[in-house]
Amino acid sequence: MKAKQRDYVATGLLWLAALAVIALLGWFLAFILARGLPVFDLEFFIGKDGVGAQLFNSFYILALSLLFSLPVGLSAGIYLAEYAPANKLTDLIRLSTESLATVPSIVFGLFGMIIFVNLLGLGFTIIGGAATLALLNLPILVRVTEEAISAVPESYKEASLALGANMWQTLRKVILPTALPGLTTGITLVAGRALGETAILIFTGGMNVSRHMFDVNPLAAGETLAVHLFAVQSNPLPGTNAEQIADGTAALLIIVVLIFNLCLSLPIRRYQKRLMGK
Amino acid sequence: MANRKSSVKLTNQLSKYFFLSCAVLVSLIIISIVWFVGVQGLSTFRQASVLEFFTGTNWNPETNHYGALTFITGSLATTAIAIILGGPFGLAVAVFMAEIAPAKIRSLMRPATDLFAGIPSVVYGYVGLTVFIDLIRKTTHSATGYGLLASGIVLAIMILPTVISISEDSLRSLPNTYKEASLALGATRWQTIWKVLLPAATPGVLTAVILAMARAIGETMAVQMVIGNSSRFPQSLVSPTSTLTSNIVMEMGNTPFGSTWNNALFMMSFILLCISLLLIILVRSASRKGESH
């Protein structure tokens, strides 16, 4: 039975590949946390070379970028899911969304640099960084919204329309509330990814932090955690323990990503399953 | 009453047009990215030779030599290594998740691959720098360990989530009857996977590989940290060189906006943009082929 033996061998190899992926992920997390966690102390966060300002900037820029991208992304997604007729314009919009999703982030960075740093003459700013980061979020938000809305059973919509509600009322009272868990999961994943983005922000948000801690001025330069990790590795400042700062920053980034991926999106996904009755 | 009715109607109309204009805005954004980056990049050739840019390896902006072939080669080579290493591995994991994994293990692996995708690229670069470089230097006895191999390995890990999730989806979306027919004919599970399921899922797997290429060629931070950043044409897999993305990061800060040198960097990003748009067109034709099956 040669075929049967081959089947065993192949099954074994496939199990091995899967275990290797899990092991790789586990090793990654363990390695980064083991090096970084011992660095965490008060000095690391609020000391002279501390990363408190970068941590603040990361969330500040993320929040601003979502402020720009959420309304547009959600609306475009709603349009594609509920309104878009099968015509040339819809094709163009779909092609644009897919293209935007594969644009390398460094290209977004350079585009943002032309617009915000040079044309508008702002220099490296938090607002420029956030607006450019919004472009990265946008296509993912459109897709996530379209998927979440398309997952709502057609009968919900039909029932609402049959009761005499118009499309806007149906969207607001029936479709969006039902799609909310799916939307929230998608938005959390988008946020987790945007938090780690670097290439865009180097060219738009800059590699400096304001001298005032927790500067909310959107025209100040805003180095984020991810940019900081890059900066301390490529140009370690003399007189600082750059290696330890890098270890700590990497661990901090991983923890933030873990929080976004596990603590926020998993429970929502479970809740969504219950809601959809699956 | 009539007033409220007409305002309800108006909101309904207005909301529709608002949604439409947001959707059109997405198109306008991609068009203006192509326009602005393209204009800035192409103005390189008012001073530099097109032929030298694409075929020359002499990158010496101080003496007006803009041969970018080294960077183009670097980008293509790292992407190729990443696909060769990460593609089959990711596909194997996808097959495992779609066909073999018990439900419990599968429900663990989905979030695990999401997490892989969520790890920031600087963190991949950081691990590459602290672990892989040393490892490569010791095992290959090269001078530094930086180069195409290190970048290719880091990228191979980074493309795994793309390859895994899209291939798995396409395997899962095959009609159950394919599998049942094959098993009913007495084929083993592996024969069914190899002879029936994988060929049927080819368009989806191709899409996965193309999108992985797009991710690999545009990746910047992780590559910049392990490629070595030398503008020399790669002598081997383990000699320091550069890619389009890494060179943009290295030189952008030192060049004034509007200079030929600076424009040449924009031209490099325009090449990246064109490649990624080309890959999207390929994805579309791959998935169209899938539909006609």
Coordinates of C-alpha atoms in Angstrom, one line a residue:
Chain A
M1 CA 0.0 0.0 0.0
K2 CA 2.3 2.8 -1.2
A3 CA -0.5 5.3 -1.4
K4 CA -1.4 4.8 2.2
Q5 CA 2.2 5.2 3.4
R6 CA 2.5 8.4 1.4
D7 CA -0.7 9.6 3.0
Y8 CA 0.8 9.1 6.5
V9 CA 4.1 10.8 5.5
A10 CA 2.2 13.8 4.0
T11 CA -0.1 14.1 7.0
G12 CA 2.9 14.0 9.3
L13 CA 4.7 16.7 7.3
L14 CA 1.6 19.0 7.3
W15 CA 1.3 18.6 11.1
L16 CA 5.0 19.5 11.3
A17 CA 4.5 22.7 9.3
A18 CA 1.6 23.8 11.4
L19 CA 3.5 23.1 14.7
A20 CA 6.5 25.0 13.2
V21 CA 4.3 28.1 12.6
I22 CA 3.0 28.0 16.2
A23 CA 6.4 27.4 17.6
L24 CA 7.8 30.3 15.6
L25 CA 5.1 32.6 16.9
G26 CA 5.6 31.4 20.4
W27 CA 9.4 31.8 20.2
F28 CA 9.0 35.3 18.7
L29 CA 6.8 36.5 21.6
A30 CA 8.8 34.7 24.3
F31 CA 12.1 36.1 22.9
I32 CA 10.9 39.7 22.7
L33 CA 9.1 39.7 26.0
A34 CA 12.0 38.0 27.8
R35 CA 14.5 40.6 26.6
G36 CA 12.2 43.6 27.0
L37 CA 10.2 43.0 30.2
P38 CA 13.2 43.3 32.6
V39 CA 13.9 46.8 31.1
F40 CA 10.5 48.1 32.3
D41 CA 10.8 50.5 35.2
L42 CA 9.7 54.0 35.9
E43 CA 12.8 55.4 34.3
F44 CA 12.0 53.6 31.0
F45 CA 8.6 55.3 30.8
I46 CA 9.1 58.8 32.2
G47 CA 12.9 59.1 32.6
K48 CA 15.1 61.4 30.4
D49 CA 15.3 58.8 27.6
G50 CA 11.9 57.3 28.5
V51 CA 9.3 56.3 25.9
G52 CA 6.3 57.9 27.6
A53 CA 6.0 60.6 25.0
Q54 CA 6.3 58.0 22.2
L55 CA 3.6 55.8 23.8
F56 CA 1.3 58.8 24.0
N57 CA 2.0 59.9 20.4
S58 CA 1.3 56.4 19.2
F59 CA -2.2 56.5 20.6
Y60 CA -2.8 60.1 19.8
I61 CA -1.8 59.7 16.1
L62 CA -3.9 56.5 15.9
A63 CA -6.9 58.2 17.3
L64 CA -6.6 61.1 14.9
S65 CA -6.1 58.8 11.9
L66 CA -9.2 56.9 12.8
L67 CA -11.1 60.2 13.1
F68 CA -10.2 60.9 9.5
S69 CA -10.5 57.4 8.1
L70 CA -13.6 55.9 9.9
P71 CA -16.3 58.2 8.5
V72 CA -15.0 57.8 4.9
G73 CA -14.1 54.1 5.2
L74 CA -17.4 53.2 6.8
S75 CA -19.4 55.2 4.3
A76 CA -17.6 53.8 1.3
G77 CA -18.1 50.3 2.7
I78 CA -21.8 50.9 3.2
Y79 CA -22.1 52.2 -0.3
L80 CA -20.4 49.2 -1.8
A81 CA -22.5 46.8 0.3
E82 CA -25.9 48.3 0.0
Y83 CA -26.1 50.9 -2.8
A84 CA -23.6 50.2 -5.5
P85 CA -25.2 49.3 -8.8
A86 CA -23.3 47.0 -11.2
N87 CA -21.7 49.7 -13.4
K88 CA -18.4 51.1 -14.5
L89 CA -18.2 53.5 -11.5
T90 CA -18.6 50.7 -9.0
D91 CA -15.9 48.7 -10.8
L92 CA -13.6 51.7 -10.6
I93 CA -14.3 52.1 -6.9
R94 CA -13.6 48.4 -6.2
L95 CA -10.4 48.5 -8.2
S96 CA -9.3 51.6 -6.3
T97 CA -9.9 50.0 -2.9
E98 CA -8.0 46.9 -3.9
S99 CA -5.2 49.0 -5.3
L100 CA -5.0 51.3 -2.3
A101 CA -4.8 48.2 -0.1
T102 CA -1.6 47.0 -1.8
V103 CA 0.2 50.4 -2.1
P104 CA 3.4 49.9 -0.1
S105 CA 3.3 52.0 3.0
I106 CA 6.5 53.8 2.1
V107 CA 4.7 55.1 -1.0
F108 CA 2.0 56.5 1.3
G109 CA 4.8 58.0 3.3
L110 CA 6.3 59.8 0.4
F111 CA 2.9 61.0 -0.9
G112 CA 2.1 62.4 2.6
M113 CA 5.5 64.1 2.5
I114 CA 4.8 65.8 -0.8
I115 CA 1.4 67.0 0.4
F116 CA 1.8 67.8 4.1
V117 CA 5.5 68.5 4.6
N118 CA 6.2 70.3 1.3
L119 CA 3.1 71.5 -0.5
L120 CA 1.3 72.7 2.7
G121 CA 4.7 73.5 4.3
L122 CA 3.8 72.1 7.7
G123 CA 7.0 70.2 8.2
F124 CA 6.9 66.9 10.2
T125 CA 3.7 67.0 12.2
I126 CA 1.3 64.8 14.2
I127 CA -1.6 65.9 12.0
G128 CA 0.3 65.1 8.7
G129 CA 1.3 61.7 10.1
A130 CA -2.2 60.9 11.2
A131 CA -3.8 62.0 7.9
T132 CA -1.3 59.9 5.9
L133 CA -1.8 57.0 8.2
A134 CA -5.6 57.3 7.6
L135 CA -4.9 56.4 3.9
L136 CA -3.4 53.1 5.1
N137 CA -6.4 52.3 7.2
L138 CA -8.9 53.4 4.6
P139 CA -9.0 50.4 2.2
I140 CA -9.0 47.9 5.1
L141 CA -11.9 49.7 6.7
V142 CA -13.9 49.7 3.5
R143 CA -13.4 46.0 3.1
V144 CA -14.2 45.2 6.7
T145 CA -17.4 47.3 6.6
E146 CA -18.5 45.7 3.3
E147 CA -18.0 42.2 4.7
A148 CA -19.6 43.0 8.0
I149 CA -22.7 44.5 6.3
S150 CA -22.9 41.7 3.7
A151 CA -23.0 39.2 6.6
V152 CA -26.2 40.6 7.9
P153 CA -29.0 38.3 6.7
E154 CA -31.0 39.8 3.8
S155 CA -34.3 39.0 5.5
Y156 CA -33.5 41.6 8.2
K157 CA -33.3 44.3 5.6
E158 CA -36.4 43.1 3.7
A159 CA -38.5 43.0 6.9
S160 CA -37.5 46.5 7.8
L161 CA -38.2 47.8 4.3
A162 CA -41.5 46.0 4.2
L163 CA -42.5 47.8 7.3
G164 CA -42.2 51.0 5.4
A165 CA -38.8 52.1 6.7
N166 CA -36.6 53.8 4.1
M167 CA -33.0 52.7 3.4
W168 CA -31.4 55.2 5.8
Q169 CA -33.7 54.2 8.6
T170 CA -33.1 50.5 7.9
L171 CA -29.3 51.1 7.9
R172 CA -29.3 53.0 11.1
K173 CA -31.8 50.9 13.1
V174 CA -31.3 47.4 11.7
I175 CA -28.3 46.8 9.5
L176 CA -25.6 48.7 11.4
P177 CA -26.5 47.5 14.9
T178 CA -26.4 43.9 13.6
A179 CA -23.1 44.4 11.9
L180 CA -21.6 46.2 14.9
P181 CA -19.6 43.3 16.4
G182 CA -18.1 42.5 13.0
L183 CA -17.3 46.2 12.5
T184 CA -15.7 46.5 15.9
T185 CA -13.4 43.4 15.3
G186 CA -12.3 44.9 12.0
I187 CA -11.6 48.3 13.4
T188 CA -9.6 46.8 16.3
L189 CA -7.4 44.9 13.8
V190 CA -7.0 48.0 11.7
A191 CA -6.0 49.9 14.9
G192 CA -3.5 47.2 15.9
R193 CA -1.8 47.4 12.6
A194 CA -1.7 51.2 12.4
L195 CA -0.1 51.3 15.8
G196 CA 2.9 49.4 14.5
E197 CA 3.3 51.4 11.3
T198 CA 6.6 53.0 10.8
A199 CA 7.5 53.8 7.2
I200 CA 4.6 56.2 6.8
L201 CA 5.4 58.1 9.9
I202 CA 9.1 58.5 9.4
F203 CA 8.4 60.8 6.4
T204 CA 5.4 62.6 7.8
G205 CA 5.4 62.5 11.6
G206 CA 9.1 62.8 12.0
M207 CA 11.6 61.2 14.3
N208 CA 11.4 63.7 17.2
V209 CA 9.2 64.3 20.1
S210 CA 8.1 67.6 21.5
R211 CA 10.0 68.8 24.5
H212 CA 6.8 69.0 26.4
M213 CA 5.6 65.6 27.6
F214 CA 2.1 64.8 26.3
D215 CA 2.0 67.7 23.8
V216 CA -1.4 67.6 22.1
N217 CA -0.5 70.3 19.6
P218 CA -1.2 68.6 16.3
L219 CA 1.4 70.7 14.6
A220 CA 4.2 69.4 16.7
A221 CA 6.4 66.6 15.5
G222 CA 5.3 63.2 16.8
E223 CA 7.6 60.2 17.0
T224 CA 5.7 57.0 17.8
L225 CA 6.9 53.9 19.6
A226 CA 7.5 52.0 16.3
V227 CA 9.4 54.9 14.8
H228 CA 11.4 55.1 18.0
L229 CA 12.4 51.5 17.8
F230 CA 13.7 52.1 14.3
A231 CA 15.5 55.3 15.4
V232 CA 17.3 53.9 18.4
Q233 CA 18.5 51.0 16.3
S234 CA 19.7 52.9 13.3
N235 CA 21.1 56.0 15.0
P236 CA 21.8 55.1 18.6
L237 CA 22.4 58.3 20.5
P238 CA 25.7 58.3 22.3
G239 CA 25.4 58.1 26.1
T240 CA 22.1 56.3 26.1
N241 CA 21.7 52.6 26.5
A242 CA 20.1 52.2 23.1
E243 CA 20.1 48.5 23.1
Q244 CA 18.0 48.3 26.3
I245 CA 15.6 51.0 25.1
A246 CA 15.2 49.0 21.9
D247 CA 14.5 45.8 23.8
G248 CA 11.9 47.5 26.0
T249 CA 10.3 49.4 23.1
A250 CA 9.9 46.1 21.1
A251 CA 8.3 44.4 24.1
L252 CA 6.0 47.3 24.7
L253 CA 4.9 47.3 21.0
I254 CA 4.2 43.6 21.2
I255 CA 2.2 44.0 24.4
V256 CA 0.1 46.7 22.8
V257 CA -0.5 44.5 19.7
L258 CA -1.4 41.5 21.9
I259 CA -3.9 43.6 23.8
F260 CA -5.5 44.8 20.5
N261 CA -5.6 41.3 19.0
L262 CA -6.5 39.1 22.0
C263 CA -8.2 41.1 24.7
L264 CA -10.3 43.2 22.4
S265 CA -11.1 41.3 19.3
L266 CA -11.5 37.7 20.6
P267 CA -14.3 38.4 23.0
I268 CA -16.1 40.5 20.4
R269 CA -15.8 37.6 17.9
R270 CA -17.3 35.2 20.4
Y271 CA -20.2 37.6 21.1
Q272 CA -20.8 38.0 17.4
K273 CA -21.1 34.2 17.0
R274 CA -23.7 34.1 19.7
L275 CA -25.6 37.0 18.1
M276 CA -25.6 35.5 14.7
G277 CA -26.8 32.2 16.1
K278 CA -24.0 30.2 14.7
Chain B
M1 CA -46.5 65.8 9.6
A2 CA -45.8 66.6 6.0
N3 CA -42.7 68.4 7.1
R4 CA -41.3 65.4 9.0
K5 CA -42.1 63.2 6.1
S6 CA -40.1 65.3 3.7
S7 CA -37.2 65.6 6.1
V8 CA -37.1 61.8 6.5
K9 CA -37.0 61.6 2.7
L10 CA -34.3 64.2 2.4
T11 CA -32.1 62.5 5.0
N12 CA -32.5 59.3 3.0
Q13 CA -31.4 61.0 -0.2
L14 CA -28.6 62.9 1.4
S15 CA -27.1 59.9 3.1
K16 CA -27.0 58.0 -0.1
Y17 CA -25.1 60.8 -1.8
F18 CA -22.7 61.1 1.1
F19 CA -21.9 57.4 1.0
L20 CA -21.4 57.7 -2.8
S21 CA -19.0 60.7 -2.4
C22 CA -16.9 58.9 0.2
A23 CA -16.6 55.9 -2.2
V24 CA -15.6 58.2 -5.0
L25 CA -13.1 59.8 -2.7
V26 CA -11.3 56.5 -2.4
S27 CA -10.8 56.5 -6.2
L28 CA -9.6 60.1 -6.1
I29 CA -7.0 59.3 -3.4
I30 CA -5.4 56.5 -5.4
I31 CA -5.4 58.6 -8.6
S32 CA -3.8 61.5 -6.8
I33 CA -1.1 59.3 -5.3
V34 CA -0.2 58.0 -8.7
W35 CA -0.2 61.6 -10.0
F36 CA 1.9 63.3 -7.3
V37 CA 4.4 60.5 -6.8
G38 CA 4.6 59.9 -10.6
V39 CA 5.2 63.6 -11.5
Q40 CA 7.8 63.9 -8.8
G41 CA 9.5 60.7 -9.8
L42 CA 9.5 61.2 -13.6
S43 CA 11.0 64.6 -13.3
T44 CA 14.3 62.7 -12.4
F45 CA 14.7 62.2 -16.1
R46 CA 15.0 65.9 -16.9
Q47 CA 18.5 65.4 -15.7
A48 CA 19.3 61.7 -15.5
S49 CA 19.3 59.2 -18.2
V50 CA 16.4 56.7 -18.3
L51 CA 18.7 54.0 -19.7
E52 CA 21.2 54.4 -16.9
F53 CA 18.6 54.5 -14.2
F54 CA 17.2 51.1 -15.2
T55 CA 20.3 49.3 -16.4
G56 CA 23.2 51.0 -14.6
T57 CA 24.7 49.9 -11.2
N58 CA 26.6 53.1 -10.7
W59 CA 24.7 54.9 -8.0
N60 CA 26.7 58.1 -7.3
P61 CA 24.4 61.1 -7.2
E62 CA 27.2 63.5 -6.3
T63 CA 28.7 62.8 -9.8
N64 CA 25.3 62.6 -11.5
H65 CA 25.2 58.9 -11.8
Y66 CA 21.8 57.5 -11.1
G67 CA 22.0 53.8 -11.9
A68 CA 19.3 52.1 -9.8
L69 CA 19.7 48.5 -11.0
T70 CA 21.3 47.4 -7.8
F71 CA 18.2 48.5 -5.8
I72 CA 15.7 47.0 -8.3
T73 CA 17.6 43.7 -8.3
G74 CA 17.7 43.8 -4.5
S75 CA 13.9 44.2 -4.3
L76 CA 13.2 41.5 -6.8
A77 CA 15.7 39.1 -5.3
T78 CA 14.5 39.5 -1.7
T79 CA 11.0 39.0 -2.8
A80 CA 11.9 35.9 -4.8
I81 CA 13.7 34.4 -1.7
A82 CA 10.7 35.2 0.5
I83 CA 8.3 33.5 -1.9
I84 CA 10.5 30.4 -2.4
L85 CA 10.9 30.0 1.4
G86 CA 7.6 31.2 2.7
G87 CA 5.2 30.2 -0.1
P88 CA 5.3 26.4 0.2
F89 CA 5.5 26.6 4.0
G90 CA 2.5 28.8 4.2
L91 CA 0.6 26.7 1.7
A92 CA 1.3 23.6 3.8
V93 CA -0.1 25.3 6.9
A94 CA -3.1 26.4 4.9
V95 CA -3.8 22.8 3.7
F96 CA -3.4 21.6 7.3
M97 CA -5.9 24.2 8.6
A98 CA -8.4 23.5 5.9
E99 CA -8.3 19.7 5.6
I100 CA -6.5 18.1 8.5
A101 CA -6.6 20.2 11.7
P102 CA -9.2 19.2 14.4
A103 CA -11.6 22.0 15.0
K104 CA -10.0 22.9 18.3
I105 CA -6.5 23.4 16.8
R106 CA -7.9 25.3 13.9
S107 CA -9.7 27.7 16.1
L108 CA -6.4 28.3 17.8
M109 CA -4.5 28.8 14.6
R110 CA -6.7 31.4 13.0
P111 CA -6.0 34.1 15.7
A112 CA -2.4 33.0 15.7
T113 CA -2.0 33.9 12.1
D114 CA -3.8 37.1 12.7
L115 CA -1.3 37.9 15.4
F116 CA 1.6 37.2 13.0
A117 CA 0.1 39.8 10.7
G118 CA -0.3 42.2 13.6
I119 CA 3.4 42.2 14.7
P120 CA 4.8 45.5 13.5
S121 CA 7.5 45.3 10.8
V122 CA 10.0 47.2 12.9
V123 CA 9.7 44.4 15.4
Y124 CA 10.4 41.8 12.7
G125 CA 13.5 43.9 11.8
Y126 CA 14.5 44.0 15.4
V127 CA 14.4 40.3 15.8
G128 CA 16.2 39.8 12.4
L129 CA 18.9 42.2 13.6
T130 CA 19.4 40.7 17.0
V131 CA 19.1 37.0 16.0
F132 CA 19.3 36.2 12.3
I133 CA 22.2 38.4 11.4
D134 CA 24.5 36.7 13.9
L135 CA 23.2 33.3 13.0
I136 CA 23.8 33.9 9.3
R137 CA 27.3 35.3 9.9
K138 CA 28.3 32.3 11.9
T139 CA 26.8 29.6 9.6
T140 CA 28.0 31.1 6.3
H141 CA 31.2 32.6 7.6
S142 CA 30.4 35.9 5.8
A143 CA 31.8 39.2 6.9
T144 CA 28.7 40.8 8.3
G145 CA 25.7 38.5 7.9
Y146 CA 23.7 41.4 6.3
G147 CA 22.3 40.9 2.8
L148 CA 19.7 39.3 0.6
L149 CA 19.4 36.1 2.6
A150 CA 18.7 37.8 5.9
S151 CA 16.1 40.0 4.3
G152 CA 14.6 37.1 2.4
I153 CA 14.2 35.0 5.6
V154 CA 12.6 37.9 7.5
L155 CA 10.2 38.6 4.6
A156 CA 9.4 34.9 4.3
I157 CA 8.1 35.0 7.9
M158 CA 6.2 38.2 7.2
I159 CA 4.3 36.9 4.2
L160 CA 3.1 33.8 6.0
P161 CA -0.2 35.2 7.3
T162 CA -1.1 36.5 3.8
V163 CA -0.3 33.1 2.2
I164 CA -2.0 31.1 4.9
S165 CA -5.2 33.0 5.2
I166 CA -6.0 33.5 1.5
S167 CA -5.0 29.9 0.5
E168 CA -7.0 28.5 3.4
D169 CA -10.1 30.5 2.4
S170 CA -9.9 29.3 -1.2
L171 CA -9.5 25.7 -0.1
R172 CA -12.4 26.0 2.2
S173 CA -14.6 27.6 -0.4
L174 CA -14.3 24.5 -2.7
P175 CA -17.6 22.5 -3.0
N176 CA -17.6 19.5 -0.7
T177 CA -18.6 17.3 -3.6
Y178 CA -15.0 17.5 -5.0
K179 CA -13.6 15.9 -1.9
E180 CA -16.4 13.4 -1.4
A181 CA -16.2 12.2 -5.0
S182 CA -12.4 11.7 -4.8
L183 CA -12.6 9.9 -1.4
A184 CA -15.5 7.7 -2.7
L185 CA -13.2 6.6 -5.6
G186 CA -10.9 5.2 -3.0
A187 CA -8.3 8.0 -3.0
T188 CA -6.4 8.7 0.2
R189 CA -6.7 12.1 1.9
W190 CA -3.3 13.1 0.5
Q191 CA -4.2 12.0 -3.0
T192 CA -7.4 14.0 -2.7
I193 CA -5.5 17.1 -1.5
W194 CA -2.8 16.8 -4.2
K195 CA -4.8 15.7 -7.2
V196 CA -8.1 17.4 -6.6
L197 CA -8.3 20.1 -4.0
L198 CA -5.0 22.0 -4.8
P199 CA -5.6 22.1 -8.5
A200 CA -9.1 23.3 -8.0
A201 CA -7.9 26.0 -5.6
T202 CA -5.1 27.2 -7.9
P203 CA -6.6 30.6 -8.6
G204 CA -6.9 31.3 -4.9
V205 CA -3.4 30.1 -4.2
L206 CA -2.1 32.3 -7.0
T207 CA -3.9 35.3 -5.5
A208 CA -2.3 34.5 -2.2
V209 CA 1.2 34.3 -3.7
I210 CA 0.7 37.5 -5.7
L211 CA -0.5 39.5 -2.7
A212 CA 2.4 38.1 -0.7
M213 CA 4.8 39.4 -3.4
A214 CA 3.2 42.8 -3.1
R215 CA 3.7 42.7 0.6
A216 CA 7.3 41.6 0.3
I217 CA 8.4 44.1 -2.3
G218 CA 7.0 47.0 -0.5
E219 CA 8.2 46.1 2.9
T220 CA 10.6 48.7 4.2
M221 CA 11.5 48.8 7.8
A222 CA 12.4 45.1 8.4
V223 CA 14.4 44.9 5.2
Q224 CA 16.2 48.2 5.9
M225 CA 17.4 46.8 9.2
V226 CA 18.9 43.6 7.8
I227 CA 20.0 44.3 4.2
G228 CA 23.2 46.1 5.1
N229 CA 22.5 49.3 3.2
S230 CA 25.4 49.3 0.7
S231 CA 24.8 50.5 -2.8
R232 CA 27.0 47.8 -4.2
F233 CA 25.5 45.2 -6.5
P234 CA 24.9 42.0 -4.5
Q235 CA 28.0 39.8 -4.8
S236 CA 26.4 36.9 -3.0
L237 CA 23.4 36.2 -0.9
V238 CA 25.2 37.3 2.2
S239 CA 26.9 40.5 1.1
P240 CA 25.4 43.9 2.1
T241 CA 23.3 45.6 -0.6
S242 CA 20.1 47.6 -0.8
T243 CA 16.6 47.5 -2.0
L244 CA 14.4 50.2 -3.5
T245 CA 12.6 50.7 -0.1
S246 CA 15.7 50.5 2.1
N247 CA 17.6 53.0 -0.1
I248 CA 14.7 55.5 0.0
V249 CA 14.7 55.4 3.8
M250 CA 18.5 55.8 4.0
E251 CA 18.8 58.8 1.6
M252 CA 15.5 60.6 1.8
G253 CA 16.5 62.6 4.9
N254 CA 19.8 63.8 3.4
T255 CA 18.5 65.2 0.1
P256 CA 16.7 68.5 -0.5
F257 CA 13.2 68.2 -1.9
G258 CA 13.1 68.9 -5.6
S259 CA 16.8 68.0 -6.3
T260 CA 17.5 65.3 -8.9
W261 CA 18.8 63.0 -6.2
N262 CA 15.6 63.4 -4.2
N263 CA 13.4 63.0 -7.4
A264 CA 15.3 59.8 -8.1
L265 CA 14.2 58.4 -4.7
F266 CA 10.6 59.4 -5.7
M267 CA 11.1 57.5 -9.0
M268 CA 12.1 54.4 -7.0
S269 CA 8.8 54.7 -5.0
F270 CA 7.0 55.2 -8.3
I271 CA 8.5 51.9 -9.5
L272 CA 7.2 50.2 -6.4
L273 CA 3.8 51.8 -6.9
C274 CA 3.6 50.6 -10.5
I275 CA 4.7 47.1 -9.5
S276 CA 2.0 46.9 -6.8
L277 CA -0.7 48.1 -9.3
L278 CA 0.4 45.6 -11.8
L279 CA 0.2 42.8 -9.2
I280 CA -3.4 43.9 -8.4
I281 CA -4.3 43.5 -12.1
L282 CA -2.7 40.1 -12.0
V283 CA -4.8 39.2 -8.9
R284 CA -8.0 40.3 -10.7
S285 CA -7.2 38.1 -13.8
A286 CA -6.3 35.2 -11.5
S287 CA -9.6 35.4 -9.6
R288 CA -11.6 35.9 -12.9
K289 CA -10.0 32.6 -14.1
G290 CA -11.3 31.1 -10.9
E291 CA -14.8 32.2 -11.5
S292 CA -14.9 30.7 -15.0
H293 CA -14.2 27.2 -13.7

